[in-house]
Short mmCIF file of C-alpha atoms in Angstrom, two decimals:
data_model
loop_
_atom_site.label_atom_id
_atom_site.label_comp_id
_atom_site.label_asym_id
_atom_site.label_seq_id
_atom_site.Cartn_x
_atom_site.Cartn_y
_atom_site.Cartn_z
CA MET K 1 83.19 92.54 87.89
CA SER K 2 83.64 94.32 85.19
CA ASN K 3 82.55 97.66 85.77
CA SER K 4 84.78 97.24 89.33
CA MET K 5 87.44 96.87 86.41
CA SER K 6 86.76 99.75 84.26
CA THR K 7 86.19 102.07 86.67
CA GLY K 8 89.18 104.62 88.05
CA ALA K 9 92.13 104.09 86.18
CA ALA K 10 93.43 106.16 83.52
CA HIS K 11 94.79 104.82 80.10
CA PRO K 12 98.26 104.43 79.05
CA ALA K 13 99.48 107.52 77.06
CA GLY K 14 99.15 106.82 73.34
CA PHE K 15 96.54 104.72 72.79
CA ALA K 16 94.03 105.81 69.76
CA ASP K 17 91.46 103.60 71.07
CA PRO K 18 91.06 103.06 74.45
CA ALA K 19 87.62 101.40 74.63
CA ILE K 20 89.81 98.21 72.59
CA LEU K 21 92.00 97.97 75.92
CA GLU K 22 89.02 98.37 78.17
CA ARG K 23 87.52 96.21 76.42
CA GLY K 24 90.41 93.55 76.24
CA TYR K 25 90.87 93.93 80.13
CA ARG K 26 86.70 92.90 80.56
CA LYS K 27 87.65 90.30 78.31
CA ALA K 28 90.03 88.69 80.90
CA THR K 29 88.81 89.69 83.79
CA TRP K 30 85.32 87.62 83.33
CA ARG K 31 87.38 83.92 81.70
CA LEU K 32 90.37 84.10 84.04
CA ILE K 33 89.50 86.11 87.77
CA PRO K 34 86.47 83.77 88.78
CA PHE K 35 87.62 80.68 87.71
CA ILE K 36 91.40 81.69 89.99
CA PHE K 37 89.17 82.98 92.19
CA ILE K 38 87.64 79.29 92.60
CA CYS K 39 91.31 77.75 92.82
CA TYR K 40 92.08 80.16 95.57
CA LEU K 41 89.45 79.41 97.49
CA PHE K 42 89.64 75.97 98.05
CA ASN K 43 93.69 76.40 98.21
CA TYR K 44 93.36 78.43 101.16
CA LEU K 45 90.52 75.80 102.88
CA ASP K 46 93.08 73.37 102.42
CA ARG K 47 94.91 75.06 104.25
CA VAL K 48 93.18 76.26 107.14
CA ASN K 49 90.33 73.36 107.19
CA VAL K 50 93.03 71.97 109.85
CA GLY K 51 91.35 74.73 112.47
CA PHE K 52 88.10 73.47 112.95
CA ALA K 53 88.80 69.90 112.72
CA LYS K 54 90.80 70.84 115.84
CA LEU K 55 87.83 70.73 117.28
CA GLU K 56 87.62 67.29 117.27
CA MET K 57 90.98 66.25 116.11
CA LEU K 58 93.31 67.44 118.80
CA ASP K 59 90.80 64.85 121.82
CA ALA K 60 90.35 62.14 119.20
CA LEU K 61 93.95 61.75 118.73
CA LYS K 62 95.03 63.23 122.38
CA LEU K 63 97.44 65.86 120.97
CA SER K 64 98.20 69.35 123.04
CA GLU K 65 97.96 72.81 121.95
CA THR K 66 101.55 72.96 121.42
CA VAL K 67 101.88 69.96 119.22
CA TYR K 68 98.54 71.69 117.19
CA GLY K 69 100.37 74.86 116.57
CA LEU K 70 103.78 73.15 115.87
CA GLY K 71 101.61 70.84 112.58
CA ALA K 72 99.43 73.62 112.09
CA GLY K 73 102.91 75.67 111.30
CA ILE K 74 105.05 72.80 109.97
CA PHE K 75 103.02 73.51 106.80
CA PHE K 76 104.77 76.53 106.32
CA ILE K 77 108.52 75.26 106.28
CA GLY K 78 107.64 73.12 103.63
CA TYR K 79 105.89 76.47 101.74
CA VAL K 80 109.25 78.68 102.45
CA THR K 81 111.13 76.17 101.39
CA SER K 82 110.07 75.50 98.12
CA GLY K 83 108.15 79.08 97.24
CA VAL K 84 111.38 80.11 95.03
CA PRO K 85 111.86 77.15 93.60
CA SER K 86 108.34 76.01 92.50
CA ASN K 87 107.36 79.50 91.03
CA LEU K 88 110.82 79.35 89.15
CA ILE K 89 109.81 75.99 87.51
CA LEU K 90 106.47 78.32 86.35
CA HIS K 91 108.54 80.33 84.95
CA LYS K 92 110.06 78.16 82.64
CA LEU K 93 107.44 75.44 82.18
CA GLY K 94 104.34 78.11 81.83
CA ALA K 95 101.92 78.43 84.51
CA ARG K 96 99.05 76.50 83.18
CA ARG K 97 100.85 73.29 83.79
CA TRP K 98 102.88 73.83 87.37
CA ILE K 99 99.45 75.12 88.28
CA ALA K 100 97.42 72.27 87.81
CA ALA K 101 100.37 69.92 88.91
CA MET K 102 100.82 71.65 92.41
CA MET K 103 96.63 71.43 92.71
CA VAL K 104 96.52 67.73 92.19
CA MET K 105 99.41 67.16 94.97
CA TRP K 106 98.03 69.37 97.61
CA GLY K 107 94.36 68.21 97.15
CA GLY K 108 96.03 64.67 97.32
CA LEU K 109 98.03 65.77 100.47
CA SER K 110 95.34 67.81 102.15
CA ALA K 111 92.71 64.66 101.84
CA ALA K 112 95.13 62.73 102.50
CA MET K 113 94.83 64.35 106.15
CA MET K 114 91.94 61.81 107.02
CA PHE K 115 94.26 59.18 108.31
CA VAL K 116 96.56 61.24 110.66
CA THR K 117 97.35 59.25 113.72
CA SER K 118 100.50 60.57 115.56
CA PRO K 119 101.72 63.60 115.94
CA VAL K 120 104.81 62.52 113.38
CA SER K 121 102.48 61.76 110.51
CA PHE K 122 100.16 65.32 111.14
CA TYR K 123 103.72 66.91 111.06
CA ALA K 124 104.88 65.15 108.69
CA LEU K 125 101.76 65.21 105.39
CA ARG K 126 101.61 68.82 106.24
CA PHE K 127 105.22 69.78 105.78
CA LEU K 128 104.71 68.25 102.16
CA THR K 129 101.30 70.23 101.85
CA GLY K 130 103.17 72.80 102.15
CA VAL K 131 106.06 72.23 100.03
CA ALA K 132 102.56 71.14 97.05
CA GLU K 133 101.41 74.45 97.58
CA ALA K 134 104.83 76.55 97.75
CA GLY K 135 104.35 78.40 93.87
CA PHE K 136 100.89 78.43 93.72
CA PHE K 137 100.00 81.79 95.50
CA PRO K 138 103.57 83.83 94.28
CA GLY K 139 102.75 81.58 91.01
CA MET K 140 99.43 83.80 90.37
CA VAL K 141 100.52 86.97 91.38
CA PHE K 142 102.98 86.44 88.76
CA TYR K 143 100.66 85.59 86.15
CA PHE K 144 98.29 88.66 86.77
CA THR K 145 101.51 90.86 86.00
CA ASN K 146 101.92 89.14 82.39
CA TRP K 147 98.01 89.95 81.41
CA PHE K 148 97.36 93.32 84.33
CA PRO K 149 99.50 96.47 84.56
CA ALA K 150 100.15 98.04 87.72
CA GLN K 151 97.35 100.77 87.91
CA LYS K 152 94.94 97.83 87.21
CA ARG K 153 96.70 94.78 89.95
CA GLY K 154 94.84 96.46 92.63
CA GLN K 155 90.65 95.58 91.79
CA VAL K 156 92.74 92.37 90.31
CA MET K 157 94.23 91.27 93.59
CA ALA K 158 91.37 92.32 95.78
CA LEU K 159 88.88 89.92 93.92
CA PHE K 160 91.34 87.65 93.75
CA MET K 161 92.57 87.43 97.23
CA SER K 162 88.92 88.01 98.33
CA ALA K 163 88.41 84.58 98.07
CA ILE K 164 90.50 84.21 101.66
CA PRO K 165 87.31 86.12 103.71
CA VAL K 166 84.70 83.86 101.41
CA SER K 167 86.56 80.97 102.39
CA GLY K 168 86.46 81.79 105.68
CA LEU K 169 82.29 82.38 105.15
CA VAL K 170 81.60 79.07 102.92
CA GLY K 171 84.30 77.01 104.89
CA GLY K 172 83.22 77.95 108.41
CA PRO K 173 79.36 77.08 108.21
CA LEU K 174 80.26 74.13 105.36
CA SER K 175 83.31 72.85 108.16
CA GLY K 176 80.99 73.20 111.18
CA TRP K 177 78.00 70.98 109.89
CA MET K 178 80.43 68.65 108.45
CA LEU K 179 81.57 68.33 111.79
CA SER K 180 78.00 67.42 112.81
CA HIS K 181 76.46 65.88 109.61
CA PHE K 182 79.22 63.33 110.45
CA ALA K 183 79.92 62.73 114.05
CA THR K 184 77.58 59.45 114.53
CA GLY K 185 80.71 57.94 111.80
CA GLN K 186 79.63 57.26 108.96
CA GLY K 187 81.27 55.21 106.98
CA GLY K 188 83.81 54.07 109.77
CA LEU K 189 85.15 57.98 109.24
CA ALA K 190 84.98 60.68 111.85
CA GLY K 191 83.77 63.66 111.08
CA TRP K 192 86.73 65.99 110.89
CA GLN K 193 88.20 63.16 109.05
CA TRP K 194 85.19 63.22 106.11
CA LEU K 195 85.93 66.96 106.46
CA PHE K 196 89.76 66.50 105.22
CA LEU K 197 88.28 64.16 102.86
CA LEU K 198 85.65 65.66 100.82
CA GLN K 199 87.52 69.61 100.91
CA GLY K 200 90.81 67.74 99.27
CA LEU K 201 89.00 66.17 96.61
CA PRO K 202 87.57 69.39 94.91
CA THR K 203 91.63 70.83 94.73
CA MET K 204 92.33 67.67 92.35
CA ILE K 205 89.91 68.22 90.25
CA LEU K 206 89.91 71.78 89.76
CA GLY K 207 93.83 71.12 88.99
CA VAL K 208 92.89 69.17 85.86
CA ALA K 209 90.63 72.08 84.78
CA VAL K 210 93.29 74.22 85.25
CA LEU K 211 94.99 72.63 81.80
CA PHE K 212 91.85 73.35 80.13
CA LEU K 213 90.58 76.91 81.21
CA LEU K 214 94.05 78.62 81.82
CA SER K 215 95.89 80.18 79.64
CA ASP K 216 99.65 80.55 79.25
CA GLY K 217 99.54 84.44 78.61
CA LEU K 218 98.26 86.78 76.07
CA GLN K 219 99.47 85.26 72.55
CA HIS K 220 98.23 82.13 73.59
CA ALA K 221 94.36 83.20 74.54
CA ARG K 222 92.10 82.58 71.48
CA TRP K 223 89.26 84.36 73.35
CA LEU K 224 91.15 87.99 72.95
CA THR K 225 90.66 89.80 69.19
CA SER K 226 94.50 90.15 67.78
CA ASP K 227 93.95 94.14 69.07
CA GLU K 228 93.14 93.56 71.58
CA LYS K 229 96.08 91.55 72.27
CA ALA K 230 97.78 94.48 70.81
CA ALA K 231 96.50 97.28 73.08
CA MET K 232 97.16 95.04 76.09
CA LYS K 233 100.73 93.71 75.46
CA GLN K 234 101.62 98.08 74.66
CA ALA K 235 100.03 98.67 77.92
CA LEU K 236 102.52 96.23 79.34
CA ASP K 237 105.76 97.07 78.41
CA ALA K 238 104.63 101.00 79.04
CA ASP K 239 103.88 99.55 82.49
CA GLU K 240 107.50 97.53 82.52
CA GLN K 241 109.47 100.72 80.35
CA GLY K 242 108.07 103.21 83.99
CA ARG K 243 109.88 100.07 86.06
CA ARG K 244 113.09 100.50 84.28
CA ALA K 245 113.12 103.78 84.44
CA SER K 246 112.87 103.84 88.43
CA SER K 247 115.81 103.69 90.10
CA HIS K 248 114.78 101.84 92.40
CA ALA K 249 113.89 98.89 90.37
CA VAL K 250 114.81 95.40 90.22
CA HIS K 251 115.94 93.37 87.11
CA SER K 252 118.02 90.39 87.92
CA PHE K 253 116.96 87.75 90.85
CA SER K 254 120.62 88.07 91.93
CA SER K 255 120.60 91.98 92.51
CA VAL K 256 116.61 90.80 94.46
CA LEU K 257 119.06 89.14 97.07
CA ARG K 258 120.55 92.50 97.87
CA ASN K 259 117.80 95.12 98.23
CA GLY K 260 117.15 95.87 100.59
CA HIS K 261 113.65 97.58 99.72
CA VAL K 262 112.45 94.23 99.33
CA TRP K 263 114.14 92.53 102.12
CA MET K 264 111.60 95.70 104.02
CA LEU K 265 109.26 94.62 101.72
CA GLY K 266 109.22 90.39 103.25
CA LEU K 267 109.21 91.76 106.57
CA VAL K 268 106.03 94.04 106.12
CA TYR K 269 104.50 91.10 104.67
CA PHE K 270 105.17 88.97 107.31
CA SER K 271 103.82 91.19 109.87
CA ILE K 272 100.66 91.01 108.46
CA GLN K 273 100.56 86.83 107.45
CA MET K 274 101.08 87.26 111.50
CA GLY K 275 97.66 88.71 111.98
CA VAL K 276 96.08 86.99 109.18
CA TYR K 277 96.94 83.36 110.29
CA ALA K 278 96.25 83.82 114.11
CA ILE K 279 92.62 84.80 113.15
CA ASN K 280 92.68 81.80 110.34
CA PHE K 281 93.67 78.57 112.32
CA TRP K 282 92.41 80.15 115.89
CA LEU K 283 89.43 82.13 114.77
CA PRO K 284 87.13 78.06 116.19
CA SER K 285 88.62 77.87 119.05
CA ILE K 286 88.66 81.66 120.00
CA ILE K 287 84.95 81.79 120.14
CA LYS K 288 84.22 78.23 121.46
CA ALA K 289 85.88 79.71 123.79
CA LEU K 290 83.36 82.12 124.75
CA GLY K 291 80.57 79.32 125.26
CA PHE K 292 79.13 78.04 121.83
CA ALA K 293 80.08 74.31 121.90
CA ASP K 294 78.28 73.20 119.06
CA PRO K 295 80.75 73.28 115.94
CA THR K 296 78.05 74.20 113.06
CA THR K 297 76.86 77.21 115.99
CA VAL K 298 80.83 78.45 116.05
CA GLY K 299 80.61 78.22 112.33
CA TRP K 300 78.72 80.16 111.29
CA LEU K 301 79.84 82.82 113.89
CA SER K 302 82.98 82.61 112.83
CA ALA K 303 81.87 83.44 108.68
CA VAL K 304 80.60 86.85 110.21
CA PRO K 305 84.38 88.32 110.64
CA TYR K 306 85.04 87.10 107.69
CA LEU K 307 81.48 88.29 105.65
CA PHE K 308 82.36 91.61 106.84
CA ALA K 309 86.07 91.09 105.85
CA GLY K 310 85.22 90.23 101.75
CA ILE K 311 83.02 93.82 101.63
CA PHE K 312 85.63 95.84 103.14
CA MET K 313 88.34 94.57 100.79
CA VAL K 314 86.82 95.00 97.33
CA ILE K 315 86.27 98.04 98.31
CA VAL K 316 89.60 99.28 99.92
CA GLY K 317 90.74 97.52 96.04
CA ARG K 318 88.60 99.98 94.07
CA SER K 319 89.65 102.83 96.04
CA ALA K 320 93.47 102.46 96.23
CA ASP K 321 93.05 102.11 92.26
CA ALA K 322 90.85 105.36 91.65
CA ARG K 323 93.13 107.05 93.76
CA ARG K 324 96.43 105.70 92.50
CA GLU K 325 97.47 105.75 96.11
CA ARG K 326 98.81 102.80 98.05
CA ARG K 327 100.33 103.20 101.14
CA TRP K 328 97.57 104.60 103.49
CA HIS K 329 95.62 101.98 101.72
CA LEU K 330 97.89 99.33 102.99
CA SER K 331 98.38 100.62 106.15
CA VAL K 332 94.70 101.76 107.70
CA PRO K 333 93.70 98.53 107.14
CA MET K 334 96.77 97.30 109.31
CA ALA K 335 96.19 99.25 112.53
CA MET K 336 92.49 98.42 112.07
CA ALA K 337 93.66 94.81 112.32
CA LEU K 338 95.90 95.51 115.47
CA VAL K 339 93.29 97.81 117.08
CA GLY K 340 90.87 94.73 116.90
CA LEU K 341 93.43 92.66 118.41
CA LEU K 342 93.58 94.51 121.40
CA LEU K 343 90.23 94.63 121.50
CA ALA K 344 89.36 90.88 121.07
CA ALA K 345 92.52 90.46 124.03
CA ASN K 346 91.16 93.08 126.77
CA PHE K 347 87.85 92.15 126.63
CA SER K 348 88.27 88.13 126.13
CA HIS K 349 84.57 87.80 128.38
CA ASN K 350 82.51 90.09 126.51
CA VAL K 351 81.23 88.03 123.15
CA VAL K 352 79.68 91.30 121.97
CA LEU K 353 82.88 93.00 122.01
CA VAL K 354 85.47 89.80 121.09
CA MET K 355 82.78 89.29 118.21
CA LEU K 356 83.57 92.88 117.50
CA GLY K 357 87.41 93.21 117.42
CA LEU K 358 87.84 89.70 115.71
CA THR K 359 85.75 91.21 113.13
CA LEU K 360 87.59 94.17 113.08
CA ALA K 361 90.88 92.17 112.83
CA THR K 362 89.95 90.45 110.56
CA MET K 363 88.57 93.10 107.85
CA GLY K 364 92.02 95.00 108.52
CA ALA K 365 94.53 91.68 108.07
CA LEU K 366 93.33 90.28 105.15
CA THR K 367 92.24 93.44 103.36
CA GLY K 368 95.98 94.07 103.71
CA LEU K 369 97.06 91.02 101.73
CA PRO K 370 96.03 92.03 98.22
CA MET K 371 96.88 95.71 99.39
CA PHE K 372 100.49 95.01 99.62
CA TRP K 373 101.02 93.09 96.58
CA PRO K 374 100.96 96.68 94.11
CA LEU K 375 103.93 97.61 96.02
CA PRO K 376 106.92 95.27 95.11
CA ALA K 377 105.43 95.84 90.94
CA ALA K 378 107.44 98.85 91.79
CA PHE K 379 110.91 97.53 92.58
CA LEU K 380 110.53 94.46 90.49
CA GLY K 381 110.92 94.54 86.73
CA SER K 382 109.96 91.28 84.51
CA ALA K 383 113.25 89.53 84.67
CA ALA K 384 113.26 89.85 88.78
CA ALA K 385 109.28 89.52 88.72
CA ALA K 386 109.24 85.28 89.39
CA GLY K 387 112.13 85.01 91.52
CA GLY K 388 111.69 88.39 93.72
CA LEU K 389 107.64 88.01 94.66
CA ALA K 390 108.27 84.40 96.16
CA LEU K 391 110.85 85.65 97.69
CA ILE K 392 108.47 87.94 99.36
CA ASN K 393 105.60 85.75 99.27
CA SER K 394 108.08 82.92 101.28
CA LEU K 395 109.36 85.14 104.10
CA GLY K 396 106.17 86.30 104.40
CA GLN K 397 104.94 82.93 104.74
CA VAL K 398 107.56 82.14 107.86
CA ALA K 399 104.84 83.75 109.69
CA GLY K 400 102.39 81.25 108.94
CA PHE K 401 104.70 78.77 111.26
CA VAL K 402 105.71 81.45 113.81
CA SER K 403 101.99 82.85 114.02
CA PRO K 404 100.01 79.39 114.90
CA PHE K 405 103.04 77.69 117.67
CA LEU K 406 103.30 80.98 118.99
CA VAL K 407 99.84 81.29 119.81
CA GLY K 408 99.50 77.71 121.07
CA TRP K 409 102.35 77.73 123.13
CA ILE K 410 101.23 80.68 124.90
CA LYS K 411 97.82 79.50 125.22
CA ASP K 412 99.14 75.67 126.80
CA ALA K 413 101.40 78.14 129.02
CA THR K 414 98.76 80.67 130.19
CA GLY K 415 95.67 78.98 128.80
CA SER K 416 94.67 81.88 127.09
CA THR K 417 95.28 83.92 123.45
CA ASP K 418 95.24 86.94 125.30
CA VAL K 419 99.16 87.62 125.78
CA ALA K 420 99.57 86.75 122.01
CA LEU K 421 97.10 88.59 120.89
CA TYR K 422 99.12 91.54 122.55
CA ILE K 423 102.12 89.82 120.61
CA LEU K 424 100.81 89.92 117.36
CA SER K 425 99.39 93.37 117.51
CA THR K 426 102.96 95.31 118.40
CA VAL K 427 104.42 93.15 114.94
CA LEU K 428 101.53 95.17 113.11
CA LEU K 429 102.29 98.10 114.65
CA VAL K 430 106.05 98.05 113.16
CA GLY K 431 104.28 96.82 109.81
CA ALA K 432 102.34 99.36 109.19
CA VAL K 433 105.41 101.82 110.16
CA LEU K 434 107.43 100.24 107.61
CA VAL K 435 104.46 100.94 104.67
CA MET K 436 105.19 104.55 105.42
CA THR K 437 108.90 104.58 105.12
CA VAL K 438 108.33 103.51 101.70
CA PRO K 439 108.25 106.49 98.96
CA ALA K 440 105.05 107.46 97.75
CA ARG K 441 106.37 108.20 94.11
CA LEU K 442 107.08 104.26 93.74
CA VAL K 443 104.63 102.95 94.46
CA ASN K 444 101.12 105.38 94.20
CA ARG K 445 100.51 103.94 90.75
#
């Protein structure tokens, strides 16, 4: 990991010994990223494991595809409405304490999904879990801005967000195994109930560990020397001065709300997330529809797209930082996702081509996530970062409601997900075009 963080990035001007700065970055990377990666892995697993639980839960509770799509999506109503307030609380209380509290809350709520008996309880728990999770991801993005300057964040975000494909890579086979292993109803619980319980409890444990393993910022990092802290602080200050010198930079939350670039970036993120959540919530069902009934087989096959996505995400992240180029490294993966969804829709009865299409779509959409986040940094000064990042994230997460509900409704209406995949492809095309309207000089840092 340290090699990936130390290659391809120029050193800020004015440092007598760049080796001290790089040593500080290496320490921060090894100390922070692996643990935060594990936290985000369970964050994403708890968010999307309903896609595997669906394979049994719908029949057991006699729920329709539309009810499932609404329940999967209503999570994001809570998420969106609570995103900005949650991140502003994090800014006031400090990342360590608030992230710990959020993880304990959403882990408990995710485990409580085992008690769902009706559409109403399904909707209520999904909504509350969304409220509890709302500040975690934008909080982590904000947290990284307190440690790494812009030229380091492409790789940092790629390493952090590779937890998403890894959650699919690990979560698919694990969830499939749980459904099969607990199929006989051990302990009076169905397989889907065990799935929620066993994937929610580790999150609560990790939340407690946050209090002991994370530092609130450079000044609290006892594992950094005074020279390393000074060098890293100077790099962050230089990065902030560069943003302030830009006429496009935003330095207060009130100006965030009036800035057209911020709202445009929210739309771009929405388009990426439309593809991501369609894959996350419907990939197991699409694979099952190809004729694979065994949950374990579905789990292993669903891991394939995530495996390639994880590798591709890290490669593109390193390339973006090495070349100091942001727009093409985002728009090309989005175009890949578009082509993949079209391939899956046009050849829906061909197992090989559908799996190829789903793999391309997963690689492109998931890689678009970390490649997107260096863009807002070009527009947001430190005073606006917490609220601005949360606003952009909340706009994007509206897709978490729209995408699964749209796919579920279309599947109930037509018996197929093909039309939904065409719509999602169109949305991705719009987003990819908008990316290229961002001035290169602002984001290629």
